[in-house]
Amino acid sequence: MGRVYLARSDRGRTVAVKLVKTELSGQDDFRARFRHEVQAARRVGGEWTAPVLDADTEAETPWVATGYIAGPSLRQVITEGRTPLPERSVRILAGGLAGALRSIHAAGIVHRDLKPSNILLTIDGPKVIDFGIARALEAVTVGGGLTRTNQAVGSPGFMSPEQVRGRPVTPATDVFCLGSVLMFAATGRLPFGGSDSGVHALMYRIAQEDPDLTGLPYGLHSLVAACLAKDPAQRPTPDQLIAYTRSDDDAHEPWLPGALIAELGRHAVELLDAENPNGAYEDSGASEGSHQDPSGSYGAPGRSWENGERSWGHHEAAQEQTPTPAPT
């Protein structure tokens, strides 16, 4: 998709500046969709999302600046820590993500790509990022032009049946993706397996087979299974999920295990250290470390300075963002 720069606004606020790749910025269809989605994303509020603070969709290199979330992704926490979250933490995670989806849907947006690398964890709770980005990517194919109706854009392991079939998406689509995210958070596994046997086989299982909830704590079964209903009309709404999980959110107790809370605190201090302008940070979905742009200041023109750089959606781009023929 592009590059993300850790930067500061002229008022001293730490922000994430996302610049679109050159090959995308030259496509009128993408620009139009990106412009529309950024305008919609500006309307998203709430405590569970990273707010859109500024943007220039008409620039030679379009960019958008969002509030910076000083925390690792859910993907990092589970894969690098190799320890699933406890049941209570997953239920609180579900409530926070449902709150984020409620705010996103209220702005007329369907996220379309809710996955662990788009969920950042903080001491105060989870934060959802990159809402609307997948919608913009639907405007292009690898070679340019509009996507065909038999193509799907998204992250195969976290897609819904309607996405893999190339059918219209609704807010219920995000709820299905949420179910897969919760399964991953609680077990480190995906409900329909991985793509080792091939992306098309994975997409077939999502569309046709029941989820494998092996290893999921009993207390989470009904919650996750409801989200993973094949029929969108049978899935709970974000409001219903919030009500269902509300009793687990005890404000007097940390929502994550103590060791992870301590790690998040150290992580935040390291990333927000104003005395380290050359520091870089990793993409939650990246397999390689970040690096500095040798050209110096780069980002929102005249509004930020570079503090670090990471790829925006490049790690899993071939599998996640490339339009994939949907199974019949």
Short mmCIF file of C-alpha atoms in Angstrom, two decimals:
data_model
loop_
_atom_site.label_atom_id
_atom_site.label_comp_id
_atom_site.label_asym_id
_atom_site.label_seq_id
_atom_site.Cartn_x
_atom_site.Cartn_y
_atom_site.Cartn_z
CA MET A 1 0.00 0.00 0.00
CA GLY A 2 2.80 2.42 0.85
CA ARG A 3 4.98 3.68 3.69
CA VAL A 4 4.20 4.81 7.20
CA TYR A 5 6.30 7.44 8.96
CA LEU A 6 6.35 8.08 12.67
CA ALA A 7 6.23 11.86 12.77
CA ARG A 8 5.32 14.94 14.77
CA SER A 9 2.85 17.61 13.81
CA ASP A 10 3.77 21.27 14.09
CA ARG A 11 1.94 21.23 17.43
CA GLY A 12 4.13 18.45 18.75
CA ARG A 13 1.64 15.61 18.47
CA THR A 14 3.05 12.22 17.51
CA VAL A 15 1.28 10.93 14.42
CA ALA A 16 1.51 8.16 11.84
CA VAL A 17 1.77 9.55 8.29
CA LYS A 18 0.83 7.06 5.59
CA LEU A 19 1.98 7.72 2.03
CA VAL A 20 0.48 5.85 -0.91
CA LYS A 21 2.73 3.94 -3.29
CA THR A 22 3.58 5.72 -6.52
CA GLU A 23 1.98 3.04 -8.70
CA LEU A 24 -1.31 3.46 -6.84
CA SER A 25 -1.25 7.24 -6.70
CA GLY A 26 -1.11 7.34 -10.49
CA GLN A 27 -4.44 5.50 -10.84
CA ASP A 28 -7.48 7.75 -11.01
CA ASP A 29 -9.84 5.02 -9.79
CA PHE A 30 -7.76 4.46 -6.68
CA ARG A 31 -7.42 8.18 -5.99
CA ALA A 32 -11.18 8.70 -6.20
CA ARG A 33 -11.90 5.80 -3.86
CA PHE A 34 -9.09 6.81 -1.48
CA ARG A 35 -10.45 10.37 -1.36
CA HIS A 36 -13.93 9.12 -0.52
CA GLU A 37 -12.73 6.71 2.16
CA VAL A 38 -10.52 9.30 3.86
CA GLN A 39 -13.47 11.70 4.01
CA ALA A 40 -15.59 8.99 5.61
CA ALA A 41 -12.80 7.97 8.00
CA ARG A 42 -12.59 11.54 9.30
CA ARG A 43 -16.08 11.04 10.72
CA VAL A 44 -15.07 8.02 12.79
CA GLY A 45 -14.83 8.79 16.48
CA GLY A 46 -14.72 6.79 19.67
CA GLU A 47 -12.04 5.55 22.01
CA TRP A 48 -11.28 2.32 20.14
CA THR A 49 -9.89 3.72 16.87
CA ALA A 50 -6.93 5.78 15.67
CA PRO A 51 -8.46 9.09 14.50
CA VAL A 52 -7.74 10.60 11.10
CA LEU A 53 -6.14 13.98 11.84
CA ASP A 54 -5.16 15.33 8.44
CA ALA A 55 -4.81 14.27 4.82
CA ASP A 56 -4.03 15.45 1.32
CA THR A 57 -5.61 13.13 -1.22
CA GLU A 58 -4.77 15.50 -4.09
CA ALA A 59 -1.02 15.59 -3.47
CA GLU A 60 1.37 14.04 -5.98
CA THR A 61 1.86 11.37 -3.33
CA PRO A 62 -1.44 11.16 -1.43
CA TRP A 63 -1.11 10.84 2.33
CA VAL A 64 -3.17 10.56 5.47
CA ALA A 65 -2.10 11.26 9.05
CA THR A 66 -3.68 9.41 11.95
CA GLY A 67 -3.20 9.50 15.68
CA TYR A 68 -0.20 7.38 16.62
CA ILE A 69 -0.91 4.38 18.83
CA ALA A 70 2.11 3.44 20.94
CA GLY A 71 1.52 -0.27 21.13
CA PRO A 72 2.28 -3.53 19.31
CA SER A 73 -0.24 -5.27 17.13
CA LEU A 74 -2.27 -8.24 18.28
CA ARG A 75 -0.38 -10.23 15.67
CA GLN A 76 2.95 -9.35 17.25
CA VAL A 77 1.77 -10.15 20.75
CA ILE A 78 0.44 -13.60 19.82
CA THR A 79 3.06 -14.73 17.29
CA GLU A 80 6.16 -13.28 18.93
CA GLY A 81 5.02 -13.92 22.49
CA ARG A 82 3.71 -17.35 21.49
CA THR A 83 1.12 -17.07 24.24
CA PRO A 84 -2.62 -16.67 23.59
CA LEU A 85 -4.57 -14.18 25.66
CA PRO A 86 -6.55 -15.44 28.66
CA GLU A 87 -10.32 -15.76 28.35
CA ARG A 88 -11.15 -12.57 30.25
CA SER A 89 -8.75 -10.54 28.10
CA VAL A 90 -10.31 -11.94 24.92
CA ARG A 91 -13.80 -11.03 26.09
CA ILE A 92 -12.70 -7.47 26.86
CA LEU A 93 -10.90 -7.38 23.51
CA ALA A 94 -14.18 -8.39 21.87
CA GLY A 95 -16.02 -5.55 23.58
CA GLY A 96 -13.42 -2.98 22.55
CA LEU A 97 -13.33 -4.16 18.95
CA ALA A 98 -17.12 -4.17 18.83
CA GLY A 99 -17.01 -0.57 20.04
CA ALA A 100 -14.58 0.29 17.26
CA LEU A 101 -16.82 -1.37 14.67
CA ARG A 102 -19.84 0.51 15.97
CA SER A 103 -17.99 3.82 15.43
CA ILE A 104 -16.69 2.77 12.01
CA HIS A 105 -20.10 1.57 10.83
CA ALA A 106 -21.77 4.74 12.13
CA ALA A 107 -19.57 6.68 9.69
CA GLY A 108 -20.84 4.59 6.81
CA ILE A 109 -17.69 2.46 6.54
CA VAL A 110 -17.21 -1.29 6.49
CA HIS A 111 -13.63 -2.07 7.54
CA ARG A 112 -13.34 -5.10 5.23
CA ASP A 113 -9.91 -6.07 6.55
CA LEU A 114 -10.15 -6.48 10.32
CA LYS A 115 -7.19 -8.67 11.27
CA PRO A 116 -4.58 -8.93 14.06
CA SER A 117 -2.07 -6.66 12.32
CA ASN A 118 -4.73 -3.91 12.14
CA ILE A 119 -5.41 -4.11 15.89
CA LEU A 120 -2.99 -2.37 18.24
CA LEU A 121 -2.89 -3.14 21.94
CA THR A 122 -2.47 -0.46 24.59
CA ILE A 123 -2.75 -0.38 28.35
CA ASP A 124 -6.20 1.20 27.96
CA GLY A 125 -7.52 -1.32 25.44
CA PRO A 126 -7.38 -2.28 21.76
CA LYS A 127 -7.32 0.25 18.92
CA VAL A 128 -8.40 -0.46 15.34
CA ILE A 129 -6.48 1.11 12.45
CA ASP A 130 -6.66 1.25 8.64
CA PHE A 131 -10.46 1.28 8.33
CA GLY A 132 -11.46 2.17 4.78
CA ILE A 133 -8.10 1.23 3.27
CA ALA A 134 -9.26 -2.13 1.91
CA ARG A 135 -12.22 -0.36 0.29
CA ALA A 136 -9.84 1.93 -1.58
CA LEU A 137 -7.78 -1.05 -2.74
CA GLU A 138 -10.89 -2.62 -4.24
CA ALA A 139 -10.69 0.06 -6.92
CA VAL A 140 -7.58 -1.47 -8.50
CA THR A 141 -6.09 -4.75 -9.56
CA VAL A 142 -2.41 -5.64 -9.72
CA GLY A 143 -2.29 -4.39 -13.28
CA GLY A 144 -4.56 -1.42 -12.73
CA GLY A 145 -8.23 -0.91 -13.44
CA LEU A 146 -11.37 -1.89 -11.60
CA THR A 147 -11.66 -5.23 -9.85
CA ARG A 148 -13.89 -7.82 -11.45
CA THR A 149 -16.90 -9.19 -9.62
CA ASN A 150 -15.23 -12.58 -9.19
CA GLN A 151 -12.31 -11.10 -7.29
CA ALA A 152 -11.93 -10.47 -3.58
CA VAL A 153 -9.62 -8.11 -1.74
CA GLY A 154 -8.73 -8.84 1.85
CA SER A 155 -6.73 -11.12 4.13
CA PRO A 156 -7.76 -14.70 3.31
CA GLY A 157 -7.46 -16.09 6.83
CA PHE A 158 -9.71 -13.34 8.20
CA MET A 159 -12.23 -12.98 5.38
CA SER A 160 -15.95 -13.67 5.49
CA PRO A 161 -17.90 -16.07 3.24
CA GLU A 162 -19.41 -13.17 1.33
CA GLN A 163 -15.96 -11.70 0.69
CA VAL A 164 -14.47 -14.91 -0.67
CA ARG A 165 -17.50 -15.32 -2.93
CA GLY A 166 -17.13 -11.76 -4.21
CA ARG A 167 -20.54 -10.73 -2.91
CA PRO A 168 -21.48 -7.33 -1.41
CA VAL A 169 -20.18 -6.69 2.09
CA THR A 170 -22.14 -5.24 5.01
CA PRO A 171 -21.31 -4.36 8.62
CA ALA A 172 -21.96 -8.03 9.43
CA THR A 173 -18.88 -8.84 7.34
CA ASP A 174 -16.69 -7.18 9.95
CA VAL A 175 -18.37 -9.21 12.69
CA PHE A 176 -17.37 -12.45 10.95
CA CYS A 177 -13.80 -11.19 10.70
CA LEU A 178 -13.98 -10.31 14.40
CA GLY A 179 -14.84 -13.93 15.18
CA SER A 180 -11.68 -15.10 13.43
CA VAL A 181 -9.64 -12.46 15.26
CA LEU A 182 -10.98 -13.61 18.64
CA MET A 183 -10.18 -17.24 17.83
CA PHE A 184 -6.63 -16.21 16.94
CA ALA A 185 -6.27 -14.15 20.11
CA ALA A 186 -7.46 -17.01 22.33
CA THR A 187 -5.63 -19.90 20.66
CA GLY A 188 -3.06 -18.60 18.18
CA ARG A 189 -4.98 -20.54 15.51
CA LEU A 190 -7.42 -19.63 12.76
CA PRO A 191 -10.92 -21.15 12.72
CA PHE A 192 -10.55 -22.32 9.12
CA GLY A 193 -6.86 -23.16 9.19
CA GLY A 194 -4.00 -21.49 7.39
CA SER A 195 -3.10 -21.19 3.73
CA ASP A 196 -0.47 -23.96 3.75
CA SER A 197 -2.77 -26.06 1.59
CA GLY A 198 -3.36 -23.12 -0.72
CA VAL A 199 -5.33 -19.89 -0.58
CA HIS A 200 -8.19 -21.32 -2.62
CA ALA A 201 -8.56 -24.29 -0.27
CA LEU A 202 -8.67 -21.88 2.67
CA MET A 203 -11.29 -19.73 0.99
CA TYR A 204 -13.37 -22.82 0.22
CA ARG A 205 -13.35 -23.80 3.90
CA ILE A 206 -14.44 -20.30 4.90
CA ALA A 207 -17.32 -20.40 2.43
CA GLN A 208 -18.46 -23.99 2.94
CA GLU A 209 -17.23 -25.59 6.17
CA ASP A 210 -17.89 -25.14 9.88
CA PRO A 211 -15.15 -23.43 11.90
CA ASP A 212 -12.75 -25.58 13.90
CA LEU A 213 -12.87 -24.12 17.41
CA THR A 214 -10.47 -26.67 18.92
CA GLY A 215 -8.60 -25.16 21.86
CA LEU A 216 -11.03 -22.29 22.34
CA PRO A 217 -12.01 -21.87 26.02
CA TYR A 218 -15.55 -23.09 26.61
CA GLY A 219 -16.67 -19.68 27.84
CA LEU A 220 -15.83 -18.16 24.45
CA HIS A 221 -17.49 -20.78 22.25
CA SER A 222 -20.92 -19.18 21.95
CA LEU A 223 -19.43 -15.72 21.36
CA VAL A 224 -17.04 -16.78 18.61
CA ALA A 225 -19.45 -19.25 16.99
CA ALA A 226 -22.14 -16.57 16.75
CA CYS A 227 -19.75 -14.19 14.99
CA LEU A 228 -18.76 -16.93 12.54
CA ALA A 229 -22.30 -17.71 11.37
CA LYS A 230 -22.31 -18.21 7.60
CA ASP A 231 -25.52 -16.18 7.24
CA PRO A 232 -24.75 -12.48 7.88
CA ALA A 233 -28.26 -11.99 9.28
CA GLN A 234 -27.51 -14.51 12.04
CA ARG A 235 -24.42 -12.72 13.34
CA PRO A 236 -24.66 -10.44 16.39
CA THR A 237 -24.42 -6.68 15.95
CA PRO A 238 -21.63 -4.67 17.57
CA ASP A 239 -24.15 -3.34 20.10
CA GLN A 240 -25.12 -6.88 21.06
CA LEU A 241 -21.47 -7.84 21.44
CA ILE A 242 -20.80 -4.83 23.65
CA ALA A 243 -23.73 -5.74 25.90
CA TYR A 244 -22.63 -9.38 26.02
CA THR A 245 -19.06 -8.57 27.10
CA ARG A 246 -19.67 -5.54 29.31
CA SER A 247 -19.63 -7.46 32.62
CA ASP A 248 -16.05 -8.61 32.00
CA ASP A 249 -14.62 -5.11 31.83
CA ASP A 250 -13.64 -4.32 35.42
CA ALA A 251 -12.02 -0.89 35.32
CA HIS A 252 -10.16 -1.66 38.55
CA GLU A 253 -8.24 -4.55 36.99
CA PRO A 254 -5.84 -4.42 34.01
CA TRP A 255 -7.42 -5.98 30.95
CA LEU A 256 -4.24 -7.84 30.04
CA PRO A 257 -1.88 -10.07 32.08
CA GLY A 258 0.58 -8.15 34.26
CA ALA A 259 3.67 -9.16 32.29
CA LEU A 260 2.12 -7.94 29.04
CA ILE A 261 0.98 -4.67 30.63
CA ALA A 262 4.57 -4.04 31.77
CA GLU A 263 5.85 -4.82 28.28
CA LEU A 264 3.34 -2.41 26.74
CA GLY A 265 4.54 0.31 29.09
CA ARG A 266 8.15 -0.21 28.04
CA HIS A 267 7.11 -0.35 24.39
CA ALA A 268 5.31 2.99 24.63
CA VAL A 269 8.24 4.70 26.33
CA GLU A 270 10.69 3.47 23.70
CA LEU A 271 8.55 4.52 20.74
CA LEU A 272 7.62 7.93 22.08
CA ASP A 273 11.08 8.90 23.29
CA ALA A 274 11.41 12.44 21.95
CA GLU A 275 15.17 12.33 22.41
CA ASN A 276 15.53 9.62 19.75
CA PRO A 277 14.53 11.19 16.42
CA ASN A 278 16.37 8.45 14.53
CA GLY A 279 14.41 5.62 16.09
CA ALA A 280 12.37 3.38 13.89
CA TYR A 281 9.60 0.92 14.55
CA GLU A 282 8.36 -2.20 12.90
CA ASP A 283 5.18 -2.80 10.97
CA SER A 284 2.95 -5.13 12.93
CA GLY A 285 2.80 -7.26 9.83
CA ALA A 286 6.38 -6.86 8.68
CA SER A 287 9.03 -9.54 8.66
CA GLU A 288 11.94 -7.14 8.47
CA GLY A 289 13.05 -4.23 10.59
CA SER A 290 12.36 -0.61 9.81
CA HIS A 291 14.88 1.70 8.26
CA GLN A 292 15.51 5.37 7.72
CA ASP A 293 14.88 7.26 4.52
CA PRO A 294 18.26 8.78 3.58
CA SER A 295 16.57 11.82 2.08
CA GLY A 296 15.76 13.15 5.54
CA SER A 297 12.47 14.80 6.35
CA TYR A 298 9.62 13.11 4.54
CA GLY A 299 5.92 12.82 5.13
CA ALA A 300 3.13 15.35 5.15
CA PRO A 301 4.87 18.27 3.42
CA GLY A 302 5.76 21.04 5.83
CA ARG A 303 3.88 19.38 8.67
CA SER A 304 6.06 16.62 10.06
CA TRP A 305 9.54 15.31 10.53
CA GLU A 306 10.63 11.76 10.08
CA ASN A 307 11.13 9.66 13.18
CA GLY A 308 11.00 6.26 11.60
CA GLU A 309 9.61 4.37 8.66
CA ARG A 310 7.81 1.11 8.10
CA SER A 311 6.00 -0.56 5.27
CA TRP A 312 2.26 -0.13 5.10
CA GLY A 313 0.73 -3.46 4.21
CA HIS A 314 3.76 -4.81 2.35
CA HIS A 315 4.54 -7.94 4.35
CA GLU A 316 1.43 -9.87 3.46
CA ALA A 317 0.56 -7.78 0.41
CA ALA A 318 0.85 -10.59 -2.10
CA GLN A 319 -1.54 -12.78 -0.16
CA GLU A 320 -3.69 -10.21 1.60
CA GLN A 321 -4.25 -7.41 -0.86
CA THR A 322 -3.92 -8.99 -4.29
CA PRO A 323 -7.39 -9.60 -5.76
CA THR A 324 -8.02 -13.34 -5.62
CA PRO A 325 -10.54 -15.24 -7.74
CA ALA A 326 -13.41 -16.24 -5.49
CA PRO A 327 -14.49 -19.87 -5.20
CA THR A 328 -17.72 -20.84 -6.89
#
